[in-house]
PDB file of C-alpha atoms in Angstrom:
ATOM      1  CA  MET N 170       0.000   0.000   0.000  1.00 65.00           C
ATOM      2  CA  GLU N 171       1.035   3.568  -0.692  1.00 68.00           C
ATOM      3  CA  GLN N 172       2.548   5.512   2.210  1.00 80.00           C
ATOM      4  CA  PHE N 173       1.792   9.214   2.362  1.00 93.00           C
ATOM      5  CA  LYS N 174       4.369  11.943   2.958  1.00 92.00           C
ATOM      6  CA  CYS N 175       2.744  15.196   1.769  1.00 96.00           C
ATOM      7  CA  ILE N 176      -0.658  15.870   3.296  1.00 97.00           C
ATOM      8  CA  GLY N 177      -3.285  18.421   2.352  1.00 97.00           C
ATOM      9  CA  VAL N 178      -5.766  19.495   5.034  1.00 96.00           C
ATOM     10  CA  THR N 179      -9.116  21.051   4.256  1.00 95.00           C
ATOM     11  CA  GLY N 180     -12.458  21.178   6.010  1.00 88.00           C
ATOM     12  CA  ARG N 181     -15.468  23.012   7.246  1.00 77.00           C
ATOM     13  CA  GLN N 182     -15.422  26.658   8.198  1.00 70.00           C
ATOM     14  CA  GLY N 183     -17.027  28.279  11.198  1.00 62.00           C
ATOM     15  CA  ARG N 184     -17.539  25.484  13.755  1.00 62.00           C
ATOM     16  CA  ALA N 185     -15.592  25.309  17.011  1.00 60.00           C
ATOM     17  CA  GLU N 186     -15.629  21.491  16.989  1.00 67.00           C
ATOM     18  CA  ALA N 187     -13.974  21.434  13.582  1.00 78.00           C
ATOM     19  CA  SER N 188     -11.333  23.935  14.728  1.00 84.00           C
ATOM     20  CA  ASP N 189     -10.481  21.791  17.758  1.00 87.00           C
ATOM     21  CA  THR N 190     -10.128  18.686  15.596  1.00 90.00           C
ATOM     22  CA  LEU N 191      -8.030  20.579  13.040  1.00 92.00           C
ATOM     23  CA  THR N 192      -5.668  21.685  15.803  1.00 91.00           C
ATOM     24  CA  ARG N 193      -5.265  18.079  16.982  1.00 93.00           C
ATOM     25  CA  LEU N 194      -4.779  16.863  13.431  1.00 95.00           C
ATOM     26  CA  LEU N 195      -2.048  19.390  12.649  1.00 95.00           C
ATOM     27  CA  GLN N 196      -0.279  18.553  15.908  1.00 94.00           C
ATOM     28  CA  PHE N 197      -0.438  14.864  15.022  1.00 96.00           C
ATOM     29  CA  LEU N 198       0.921  15.423  11.503  1.00 96.00           C
ATOM     30  CA  GLY N 199       3.629  17.747  12.807  1.00 94.00           C
ATOM     31  CA  ASP N 200       4.795  15.154  15.340  1.00 95.00           C
ATOM     32  CA  ARG N 201       5.264  12.732  12.438  1.00 94.00           C
ATOM     33  CA  LYS N 202       7.406  15.282  10.559  1.00 94.00           C
ATOM     34  CA  LEU N 203       5.138  15.215   7.504  1.00 95.00           C
ATOM     35  CA  SER N 204       4.883  17.966   4.918  1.00 96.00           C
ATOM     36  CA  VAL N 205       1.489  19.677   5.344  1.00 96.00           C
ATOM     37  CA  PHE N 206      -0.417  22.170   3.171  1.00 96.00           C
ATOM     38  CA  LEU N 207      -3.455  23.967   4.572  1.00 95.00           C
ATOM     39  CA  ASP N 208      -6.472  24.951   2.473  1.00 95.00           C
ATOM     40  CA  GLU N 209      -6.707  28.740   2.280  1.00 93.00           C
ATOM     41  CA  ARG N 210     -10.433  28.497   3.078  1.00 89.00           C
ATOM     42  CA  ILE N 211      -9.703  27.416   6.659  1.00 90.00           C
ATOM     43  CA  ASP N 212      -6.571  29.485   7.206  1.00 88.00           C
ATOM     44  CA  ASN N 213      -8.422  31.914   9.491  1.00 84.00           C
ATOM     45  CA  LEU N 214      -9.547  29.085  11.809  1.00 83.00           C
ATOM     46  CA  LEU N 215      -5.983  28.442  12.951  1.00 84.00           C
ATOM     47  CA  PRO N 216      -4.185  31.729  13.587  1.00 82.00           C
ATOM     48  CA  GLY N 217      -0.410  31.416  13.862  1.00 82.00           C
ATOM     49  CA  HIS N 218      -0.254  27.868  12.456  1.00 87.00           C
ATOM     50  CA  GLY N 219       2.832  28.680  10.323  1.00 88.00           C
ATOM     51  CA  LEU N 220       1.990  26.211   7.565  1.00 93.00           C
ATOM     52  CA  PRO N 221       2.047  26.857   3.812  1.00 95.00           C
ATOM     53  CA  VAL N 222      -1.415  27.795   2.543  1.00 95.00           C
ATOM     54  CA  CYS N 223      -2.746  26.960  -0.927  1.00 95.00           C
ATOM     55  CA  GLN N 224      -5.855  26.532  -3.035  1.00 94.00           C
ATOM     56  CA  ARG N 225      -7.354  23.088  -3.481  1.00 93.00           C
ATOM     57  CA  THR N 226      -6.121  22.938  -7.072  1.00 91.00           C
ATOM     58  CA  GLU N 227      -2.527  23.309  -5.863  1.00 95.00           C
ATOM     59  CA  MET N 228      -3.232  20.814  -3.092  1.00 96.00           C
ATOM     60  CA  GLY N 229      -4.331  18.307  -5.700  1.00 95.00           C
ATOM     61  CA  GLU N 230      -1.117  18.833  -7.660  1.00 95.00           C
ATOM     62  CA  ARG N 231       1.313  18.724  -4.728  1.00 95.00           C
ATOM     63  CA  CYS N 232      -0.144  16.383  -2.089  1.00 97.00           C
ATOM     64  CA  ASP N 233      -0.382  12.589  -2.061  1.00 95.00           C
ATOM     65  CA  LEU N 234      -3.273  12.547   0.451  1.00 97.00           C
ATOM     66  CA  VAL N 235      -5.974  15.063   1.405  1.00 98.00           C
ATOM     67  CA  ILE N 236      -7.703  14.908   4.789  1.00 97.00           C
ATOM     68  CA  VAL N 237     -11.127  16.568   5.082  1.00 96.00           C
ATOM     69  CA  VAL N 238     -12.288  17.638   8.552  1.00 94.00           C
ATOM     70  CA  GLY N 239     -16.036  18.260   8.535  1.00 91.00           C
ATOM     71  CA  GLY N 240     -19.277  16.624   7.503  1.00 89.00           C
ATOM     72  CA  ASP N 241     -20.298  14.896   4.304  1.00 91.00           C
ATOM     73  CA  GLY N 242     -20.978  18.287   2.709  1.00 92.00           C
ATOM     74  CA  SER N 243     -17.355  19.277   3.245  1.00 92.00           C
ATOM     75  CA  LEU N 244     -16.157  16.095   1.579  1.00 95.00           C
ATOM     76  CA  LEU N 245     -18.541  16.564  -1.351  1.00 96.00           C
ATOM     77  CA  GLY N 246     -17.007  19.956  -2.122  1.00 95.00           C
ATOM     78  CA  ALA N 247     -13.464  18.636  -1.766  1.00 96.00           C
ATOM     79  CA  ALA N 248     -14.250  15.652  -3.999  1.00 97.00           C
ATOM     80  CA  ARG N 249     -15.491  17.861  -6.838  1.00 97.00           C
ATOM     81  CA  ASP N 250     -12.349  20.017  -6.629  1.00 96.00           C
ATOM     82  CA  LEU N 251      -9.845  17.161  -6.299  1.00 97.00           C
ATOM     83  CA  VAL N 252     -11.215  14.394  -8.539  1.00 97.00           C
ATOM     84  CA  HIS N 253      -9.197  15.680 -11.510  1.00 95.00           C
ATOM     85  CA  TYR N 254      -5.883  15.106  -9.694  1.00 96.00           C
ATOM     86  CA  ASN N 255      -6.148  11.426  -8.722  1.00 95.00           C
ATOM     87  CA  VAL N 256      -5.255  12.285  -5.120  1.00 97.00           C
ATOM     88  CA  PRO N 257      -6.813  10.027  -2.436  1.00 97.00           C
ATOM     89  CA  VAL N 258      -9.190  11.649   0.047  1.00 97.00           C
ATOM     90  CA  ILE N 259     -10.175  10.645   3.575  1.00 97.00           C
ATOM     91  CA  GLY N 260     -12.618  12.321   5.971  1.00 95.00           C
ATOM     92  CA  VAL N 261     -12.693  13.025   9.712  1.00 94.00           C
ATOM     93  CA  ASN N 262     -16.326  13.385  10.775  1.00 91.00           C
ATOM     94  CA  ARG N 263     -17.330  16.680  12.365  1.00 84.00           C
ATOM     95  CA  GLY N 264     -20.826  16.661  10.903  1.00 71.00           C
ATOM     96  CA  ARG N 265     -23.947  14.619  11.578  1.00 72.00           C
ATOM     97  CA  LEU N 266     -24.334  11.246   9.811  1.00 69.00           C
ATOM     98  CA  GLY N 267     -20.885  11.036   8.285  1.00 75.00           C
ATOM     99  CA  PHE N 268     -21.394   8.404   5.591  1.00 85.00           C
ATOM    100  CA  LEU N 269     -18.380   9.816   3.710  1.00 89.00           C
ATOM    101  CA  THR N 270     -16.289  11.146   6.591  1.00 88.00           C
ATOM    102  CA  ASP N 271     -15.811   7.935   8.506  1.00 86.00           C
ATOM    103  CA  ILE N 272     -12.909   8.589  10.908  1.00 91.00           C
ATOM    104  CA  CYS N 273     -14.232   9.249  14.403  1.00 89.00           C
ATOM    105  CA  PRO N 274     -12.540  12.296  16.020  1.00 90.00           C
ATOM    106  CA  SER N 275     -11.905  10.336  19.218  1.00 90.00           C
ATOM    107  CA  GLU N 276      -9.896   7.783  17.210  1.00 92.00           C
ATOM    108  CA  LEU N 277      -8.172  10.297  14.946  1.00 94.00           C
ATOM    109  CA  GLU N 278      -4.580   9.488  15.918  1.00 95.00           C
ATOM    110  CA  THR N 279      -5.032   5.716  15.974  1.00 95.00           C
ATOM    111  CA  GLN N 280      -6.860   5.406  12.660  1.00 95.00           C
ATOM    112  CA  LEU N 281      -4.754   7.950  10.799  1.00 96.00           C
ATOM    113  CA  SER N 282      -1.551   6.301  12.025  1.00 95.00           C
ATOM    114  CA  GLU N 283      -2.635   3.108  10.297  1.00 94.00           C
ATOM    115  CA  VAL N 284      -3.599   4.972   7.128  1.00 95.00           C
ATOM    116  CA  LEU N 285      -0.300   6.863   6.974  1.00 94.00           C
ATOM    117  CA  GLU N 286       1.577   3.582   7.363  1.00 92.00           C
ATOM    118  CA  GLY N 287      -0.227   2.130   4.352  1.00 92.00           C
ATOM    119  CA  GLN N 288      -2.893   0.148   6.205  1.00 94.00           C
ATOM    120  CA  TYR N 289      -6.196   1.223   4.675  1.00 95.00           C
ATOM    121  CA  LEU N 290      -8.985   0.338   2.283  1.00 95.00           C
ATOM    122  CA  GLU N 291      -9.428   2.206  -1.003  1.00 96.00           C
ATOM    123  CA  GLU N 292     -12.593   2.572  -3.070  1.00 95.00           C
ATOM    124  CA  SER N 293     -13.204   4.196  -6.428  1.00 96.00           C
ATOM    125  CA  ARG N 294     -16.289   6.451  -6.484  1.00 97.00           C
ATOM    126  CA  PHE N 295     -17.645   7.998  -9.671  1.00 98.00           C
ATOM    127  CA  LEU N 296     -19.059  11.499 -10.024  1.00 98.00           C
ATOM    128  CA  MET N 297     -21.629  12.824 -12.490  1.00 98.00           C
ATOM    129  CA  GLU N 298     -21.448  15.945 -14.600  1.00 98.00           C
ATOM    130  CA  ALA N 299     -24.502  17.976 -15.581  1.00 98.00           C
ATOM    131  CA  GLN N 300     -24.866  20.499 -18.391  1.00 98.00           C
ATOM    132  CA  VAL N 301     -27.819  22.831 -18.902  1.00 98.00           C
ATOM    133  CA  LYS N 302     -28.326  23.931 -22.498  1.00 98.00           C
ATOM    134  CA  ARG N 303     -30.683  26.551 -23.913  1.00 97.00           C
ATOM    135  CA  ASP N 304     -31.236  26.588 -27.671  1.00 97.00           C
ATOM    136  CA  GLY N 305     -28.080  24.491 -28.017  1.00 96.00           C
ATOM    137  CA  THR N 306     -25.930  26.900 -25.979  1.00 98.00           C
ATOM    138  CA  LEU N 307     -24.343  25.814 -22.696  1.00 98.00           C
ATOM    139  CA  ILE N 308     -25.595  28.115 -19.925  1.00 98.00           C
ATOM    140  CA  GLY N 309     -24.337  26.242 -16.858  1.00 98.00           C
ATOM    141  CA  GLU N 310     -22.625  23.078 -15.679  1.00 98.00           C
ATOM    142  CA  GLY N 311     -21.573  21.310 -12.498  1.00 98.00           C
ATOM    143  CA  SER N 312     -20.347  18.049 -11.011  1.00 98.00           C
ATOM    144  CA  ALA N 313     -21.815  15.883  -8.260  1.00 98.00           C
ATOM    145  CA  LEU N 314     -20.574  13.035  -6.104  1.00 98.00           C
ATOM    146  CA  ASN N 315     -24.023  12.523  -4.543  1.00 98.00           C
ATOM    147  CA  ASP N 316     -26.768  13.739  -6.850  1.00 98.00           C
ATOM    148  CA  VAL N 317     -28.069  16.046  -9.542  1.00 98.00           C
ATOM    149  CA  VAL N 318     -31.578  17.309  -8.780  1.00 98.00           C
ATOM    150  CA  LEU N 319     -34.156  19.028 -10.989  1.00 98.00           C
ATOM    151  CA  HIS N 320     -36.506  20.926  -8.665  1.00 97.00           C
ATOM    152  CA  PRO N 321     -38.884  23.911  -8.747  1.00 95.00           C
ATOM    153  CA  GLY N 322     -36.682  26.208  -6.661  1.00 91.00           C
ATOM    154  CA  LYS N 323     -38.788  28.643  -4.628  1.00 86.00           C
ATOM    155  CA  SER N 324     -41.986  27.752  -6.481  1.00 86.00           C
ATOM    156  CA  THR N 325     -44.535  25.267  -5.150  1.00 85.00           C
ATOM    157  CA  ARG N 326     -45.783  24.280  -8.599  1.00 91.00           C
ATOM    158  CA  ILE N 327     -44.972  20.987 -10.300  1.00 94.00           C
ATOM    159  CA  ILE N 328     -42.622  20.622 -13.256  1.00 97.00           C
ATOM    160  CA  GLU N 329     -43.429  18.903 -16.529  1.00 97.00           C
ATOM    161  CA  PHE N 330     -40.436  17.337 -18.265  1.00 98.00           C
ATOM    162  CA  GLU N 331     -39.410  14.498 -20.547  1.00 98.00           C
ATOM    163  CA  LEU N 332     -36.745  11.897 -19.770  1.00 98.00           C
ATOM    164  CA  TYR N 333     -34.489  10.251 -22.358  1.00 98.00           C
ATOM    165  CA  ILE N 334     -31.899   7.560 -21.584  1.00 98.00           C
ATOM    166  CA  ASP N 335     -29.214   6.930 -24.209  1.00 98.00           C
ATOM    167  CA  GLY N 336     -31.416   8.707 -26.736  1.00 98.00           C
ATOM    168  CA  GLN N 337     -34.487   6.580 -26.026  1.00 98.00           C
ATOM    169  CA  PHE N 338     -37.658   8.268 -24.776  1.00 98.00           C
ATOM    170  CA  VAL N 339     -38.630   6.966 -21.321  1.00 98.00           C
ATOM    171  CA  TYR N 340     -41.586   9.094 -20.143  1.00 97.00           C
ATOM    172  CA  LYS N 341     -43.142  12.498 -19.738  1.00 96.00           C
ATOM    173  CA  GLN N 342     -43.517  13.261 -16.061  1.00 96.00           C
ATOM    174  CA  ARG N 343     -45.291  15.872 -13.951  1.00 96.00           C
ATOM    175  CA  SER N 344     -43.808  16.053 -10.460  1.00 96.00           C
ATOM    176  CA  ASP N 345     -41.867  18.209  -8.025  1.00 96.00           C
ATOM    177  CA  GLY N 346     -38.737  17.137  -9.868  1.00 97.00           C
ATOM    178  CA  LEU N 347     -36.267  14.306 -10.212  1.00 98.00           C
ATOM    179  CA  ILE N 348     -33.307  13.153  -8.088  1.00 98.00           C
ATOM    180  CA  ILE N 349     -30.530  11.536 -10.126  1.00 98.00           C
ATOM    181  CA  SER N 350     -28.143   9.837  -7.735  1.00 98.00           C
ATOM    182  CA  THR N 351     -24.878   7.909  -7.740  1.00 98.00           C
ATOM    183  CA  PRO N 352     -24.488   4.912  -5.420  1.00 98.00           C
ATOM    184  CA  THR N 353     -22.587   7.234  -3.077  1.00 97.00           C
ATOM    185  CA  GLY N 354     -25.618   9.531  -2.929  1.00 97.00           C
ATOM    186  CA  SER N 355     -28.168   6.750  -2.518  1.00 97.00           C
ATOM    187  CA  THR N 356     -28.019   7.131   1.283  1.00 95.00           C
ATOM    188  CA  ALA N 357     -28.618  10.886   1.047  1.00 95.00           C
ATOM    189  CA  TYR N 358     -31.447  12.888  -0.601  1.00 96.00           C
ATOM    190  CA  ALA N 359     -32.452   9.990  -2.858  1.00 97.00           C
ATOM    191  CA  LEU N 360     -33.078   7.800   0.188  1.00 96.00           C
ATOM    192  CA  SER N 361     -35.423  10.361   1.742  1.00 94.00           C
ATOM    193  CA  GLY N 362     -37.299  10.429  -1.577  1.00 95.00           C
ATOM    194  CA  GLY N 363     -37.946   6.686  -1.443  1.00 96.00           C
ATOM    195  CA  GLY N 364     -35.000   5.493  -3.534  1.00 97.00           C
ATOM    196  CA  PRO N 365     -33.053   2.264  -2.913  1.00 97.00           C
ATOM    197  CA  ILE N 366     -29.780   2.020  -1.046  1.00 97.00           C
ATOM    198  CA  MET N 367     -27.034   0.962  -3.452  1.00 97.00           C
ATOM    199  CA  HIS N 368     -23.641  -0.404  -2.464  1.00 96.00           C
ATOM    200  CA  PRO N 369     -21.073   2.315  -3.274  1.00 94.00           C
ATOM    201  CA  THR N 370     -19.061   0.033  -5.574  1.00 93.00           C
ATOM    202  CA  LEU N 371     -21.979  -0.486  -7.979  1.00 97.00           C
ATOM    203  CA  ASP N 372     -21.747   1.036 -11.453  1.00 98.00           C
ATOM    204  CA  ALA N 373     -25.304   2.327 -11.580  1.00 98.00           C
ATOM    205  CA  ILE N 374     -27.425   5.477 -11.368  1.00 98.00           C
ATOM    206  CA  VAL N 375     -30.824   5.723  -9.690  1.00 98.00           C
ATOM    207  CA  LEU N 376     -33.578   8.146 -10.766  1.00 98.00           C
ATOM    208  CA  VAL N 377     -36.045   9.012  -8.000  1.00 98.00           C
ATOM    209  CA  PRO N 378     -39.198  11.031  -8.888  1.00 97.00           C
ATOM    210  CA  MET N 379     -40.158  13.672  -6.329  1.00 96.00           C
ATOM    211  CA  PHE N 380     -43.887  13.514  -5.486  1.00 94.00           C
ATOM    212  CA  PRO N 381     -44.949  12.415  -9.008  1.00 93.00           C
ATOM    213  CA  HIS N 382     -48.459  13.194 -10.246  1.00 89.00           C
ATOM    214  CA  MET N 383     -48.805   9.540 -11.286  1.00 87.00           C
ATOM    215  CA  LEU N 384     -48.052   7.153  -8.415  1.00 84.00           C
ATOM    216  CA  THR N 385     -46.833   4.562 -10.928  1.00 86.00           C
ATOM    217  CA  ASN N 386     -43.692   6.673 -11.539  1.00 90.00           C
ATOM    218  CA  ARG N 387     -41.248   4.718  -9.361  1.00 95.00           C
ATOM    219  CA  PRO N 388     -37.459   4.859  -8.841  1.00 97.00           C
ATOM    220  CA  LEU N 389     -35.502   3.528 -11.798  1.00 98.00           C
ATOM    221  CA  VAL N 390     -31.970   2.086 -11.683  1.00 98.00           C
ATOM    222  CA  VAL N 391     -29.921   2.303 -14.894  1.00 98.00           C
ATOM    223  CA  ASP N 392     -26.386   1.506 -16.004  1.00 98.00           C
ATOM    224  CA  GLY N 393     -23.755   3.915 -14.719  1.00 98.00           C
ATOM    225  CA  ASN N 394     -22.564   4.685 -18.247  1.00 98.00           C
ATOM    226  CA  SER N 395     -25.995   5.876 -19.378  1.00 98.00           C
ATOM    227  CA  GLU N 396     -26.428   9.377 -20.768  1.00 98.00           C
ATOM    228  CA  LEU N 397     -29.534  11.020 -19.362  1.00 98.00           C
ATOM    229  CA  LYS N 398     -31.375  13.924 -20.920  1.00 98.00           C
ATOM    230  CA  LEU N 399     -34.159  15.903 -19.300  1.00 98.00           C
ATOM    231  CA  VAL N 400     -36.186  18.305 -21.449  1.00 98.00           C
ATOM    232  CA  ILE N 401     -38.160  20.924 -19.500  1.00 98.00           C
ATOM    233  CA  SER N 402     -41.531  21.292 -21.193  1.00 97.00           C
ATOM    234  CA  THR N 403     -42.390  24.631 -22.761  1.00 97.00           C
ATOM    235  CA  ASN N 404     -45.786  24.295 -21.033  1.00 93.00           C
ATOM    236  CA  ASN N 405     -44.183  25.177 -17.690  1.00 94.00           C
ATOM    237  CA  ASP N 406     -44.909  28.557 -16.150  1.00 91.00           C
ATOM    238  CA  ILE N 407     -42.059  28.279 -13.642  1.00 92.00           C
ATOM    239  CA  TYR N 408     -38.273  28.423 -14.020  1.00 95.00           C
ATOM    240  CA  PRO N 409     -36.887  25.345 -12.237  1.00 97.00           C
ATOM    241  CA  GLN N 410     -33.364  24.842 -10.934  1.00 97.00           C
ATOM    242  CA  VAL N 411     -30.727  22.162 -11.340  1.00 98.00           C
ATOM    243  CA  SER N 412     -28.655  21.522  -8.201  1.00 98.00           C
ATOM    244  CA  CYS N 413     -25.463  19.471  -7.902  1.00 98.00           C
ATOM    245  CA  ASP N 414     -24.851  18.024  -4.426  1.00 98.00           C
ATOM    246  CA  GLY N 415     -27.095  20.797  -3.101  1.00 96.00           C
ATOM    247  CA  GLN N 416     -24.100  23.148  -3.435  1.00 96.00           C
ATOM    248  CA  ILE N 417     -24.066  24.237  -7.089  1.00 97.00           C
ATOM    249  CA  HIS N 418     -27.271  25.738  -8.505  1.00 97.00           C
ATOM    250  CA  ILE N 419     -28.096  26.452 -12.148  1.00 98.00           C
ATOM    251  CA  GLY N 420     -31.232  28.319 -13.165  1.00 96.00           C
ATOM    252  CA  GLY N 421     -33.332  26.628 -15.820  1.00 96.00           C
ATOM    253  CA  ALA N 422     -36.181  27.716 -18.091  1.00 97.00           C
ATOM    254  CA  PRO N 423     -38.947  26.099 -20.160  1.00 97.00           C
ATOM    255  CA  GLY N 424     -37.391  24.407 -23.187  1.00 97.00           C
ATOM    256  CA  ASP N 425     -33.974  23.833 -21.554  1.00 98.00           C
ATOM    257  CA  GLN N 426     -32.190  20.505 -21.838  1.00 98.00           C
ATOM    258  CA  ILE N 427     -30.206  18.956 -18.971  1.00 98.00           C
ATOM    259  CA  ILE N 428     -27.561  16.402 -19.976  1.00 98.00           C
ATOM    260  CA  ILE N 429     -26.180  14.160 -17.225  1.00 98.00           C
ATOM    261  CA  ARG N 430     -23.413  11.601 -17.590  1.00 98.00           C
ATOM    262  CA  LYS N 431     -20.623   9.980 -15.601  1.00 98.00           C
ATOM    263  CA  LYS N 432     -17.379  11.943 -15.291  1.00 98.00           C
ATOM    264  CA  PRO N 433     -14.330  10.175 -16.761  1.00 97.00           C
ATOM    265  CA  GLU N 434     -12.264  10.765 -13.585  1.00 97.00           C
ATOM    266  CA  LYS N 435     -13.016   8.886 -10.371  1.00 97.00           C
ATOM    267  CA  LEU N 436     -12.500   9.815  -6.743  1.00 97.00           C
ATOM    268  CA  ARG N 437     -10.032   7.740  -4.734  1.00 97.00           C
ATOM    269  CA  ALA N 438     -11.783   7.335  -1.375  1.00 96.00           C
ATOM    270  CA  ILE N 439      -9.642   6.071   1.528  1.00 95.00           C
ATOM    271  CA  HIS N 440     -11.107   4.308   4.586  1.00 95.00           C
ATOM    272  CA  PRO N 441      -9.686   2.808   7.789  1.00 93.00           C
ATOM    273  CA  LEU N 442      -9.242  -0.962   7.749  1.00 93.00           C
ATOM    274  CA  ASN N 443     -12.323  -1.473   9.945  1.00 90.00           C
ATOM    275  CA  HIS N 444     -14.609   0.358   7.494  1.00 91.00           C
ATOM    276  CA  ASN N 445     -17.768  -1.609   6.691  1.00 92.00           C
ATOM    277  CA  PHE N 446     -20.604  -0.167   4.577  1.00 93.00           C
ATOM    278  CA  TYR N 447     -23.254  -2.349   6.172  1.00 93.00           C
ATOM    279  CA  GLU N 448     -22.104  -1.480   9.686  1.00 90.00           C
ATOM    280  CA  ALA N 449     -22.339   2.186   8.687  1.00 88.00           C
ATOM    281  CA  CYS N 450     -25.925   1.592   7.562  1.00 90.00           C
ATOM    282  CA  ARG N 451     -26.756  -0.197  10.815  1.00 90.00           C
ATOM    283  CA  SER N 452     -25.356   2.542  13.016  1.00 86.00           C
ATOM    284  CA  LYS N 453     -26.253   5.669  11.030  1.00 84.00           C
ATOM    285  CA  LEU N 454     -29.659   4.524   9.760  1.00 88.00           C
ATOM    286  CA  ARG N 455     -30.469   2.692  13.011  1.00 83.00           C
ATOM    287  CA  TRP N 456     -31.056  -0.688  11.462  1.00 85.00           C
ATOM    288  CA  ASN N 457     -30.241  -2.471  14.723  1.00 73.00           C
ATOM    289  CA  TYR N 458     -33.710  -3.648  15.687  1.00 60.00           C
ATOM    290  CA  GLN N 459     -32.524  -4.710  19.175  1.00 59.00           C
ATOM    291  CA  GLU N 460     -32.604  -1.069  20.229  1.00 53.00           C
ATOM    292  CA  TYR N 461     -36.388  -1.076  19.744  1.00 49.00           C
ATOM    293  CA  SER N 462     -37.233  -4.561  20.978  1.00 49.00           C
ATOM    294  CA  ARG N 463     -37.006  -3.732  24.688  1.00 49.00           C
TER     295      ARG N 463
END
């Protein structure tokens, strides 16, 4: 296994818990005499740290491991920025569920010691890219590790749109929108919309209708290499939005086309040796029925 010598550190801004964990992390890395670069976005959280500061693009070019301190949202943003550089990423959880940031802060030193010594698990996670086109002209684009969502924005009215998969017409739907999720995102927004949980190593995409007008519109799982096209009907009176990971938002209009496909680059996700997807589901989704059988 690869051993890491140059470490990039990024994370969530504005929370005291994250700052405390960042301080411990930098102390730990400093004690091991490793080269460390700090994301400029969190520079102000650690006054007087004395470390070189850089943008994530430079971090991707110079580091052989990036550690994200924060919640899943923090890792989603880092993944989109770093996927082009083939640098592995690992997360220390300072959020809520922490499906992606799976190192517990209380075990930070123990678990990271094993990772830095080459004892870890590595997974390949794919991202999607979305393009919004108007009259054939690109007006916006974004990437997503979790999901791409067509939704009505601030409106409460339903959206009418058509779905095509690999050029084949699938259906015309009237609903609050559509969640298009990777396996990584299947435990996030898609799950709350009634979608299936998919193992993160699957090469598949799930489409989850949001409150469809016809109850027979159910979640649909398709091949991960499929090209999806949504056409917003010209009959719509509202201007819906396309959101990527809930962090990038593109305004749409009647007649727009949204093209969604897998990105060619993949994220290298690092986990501690004791990482287990099903255990994560049991603990974070409370599948352990014994808790409720008393």
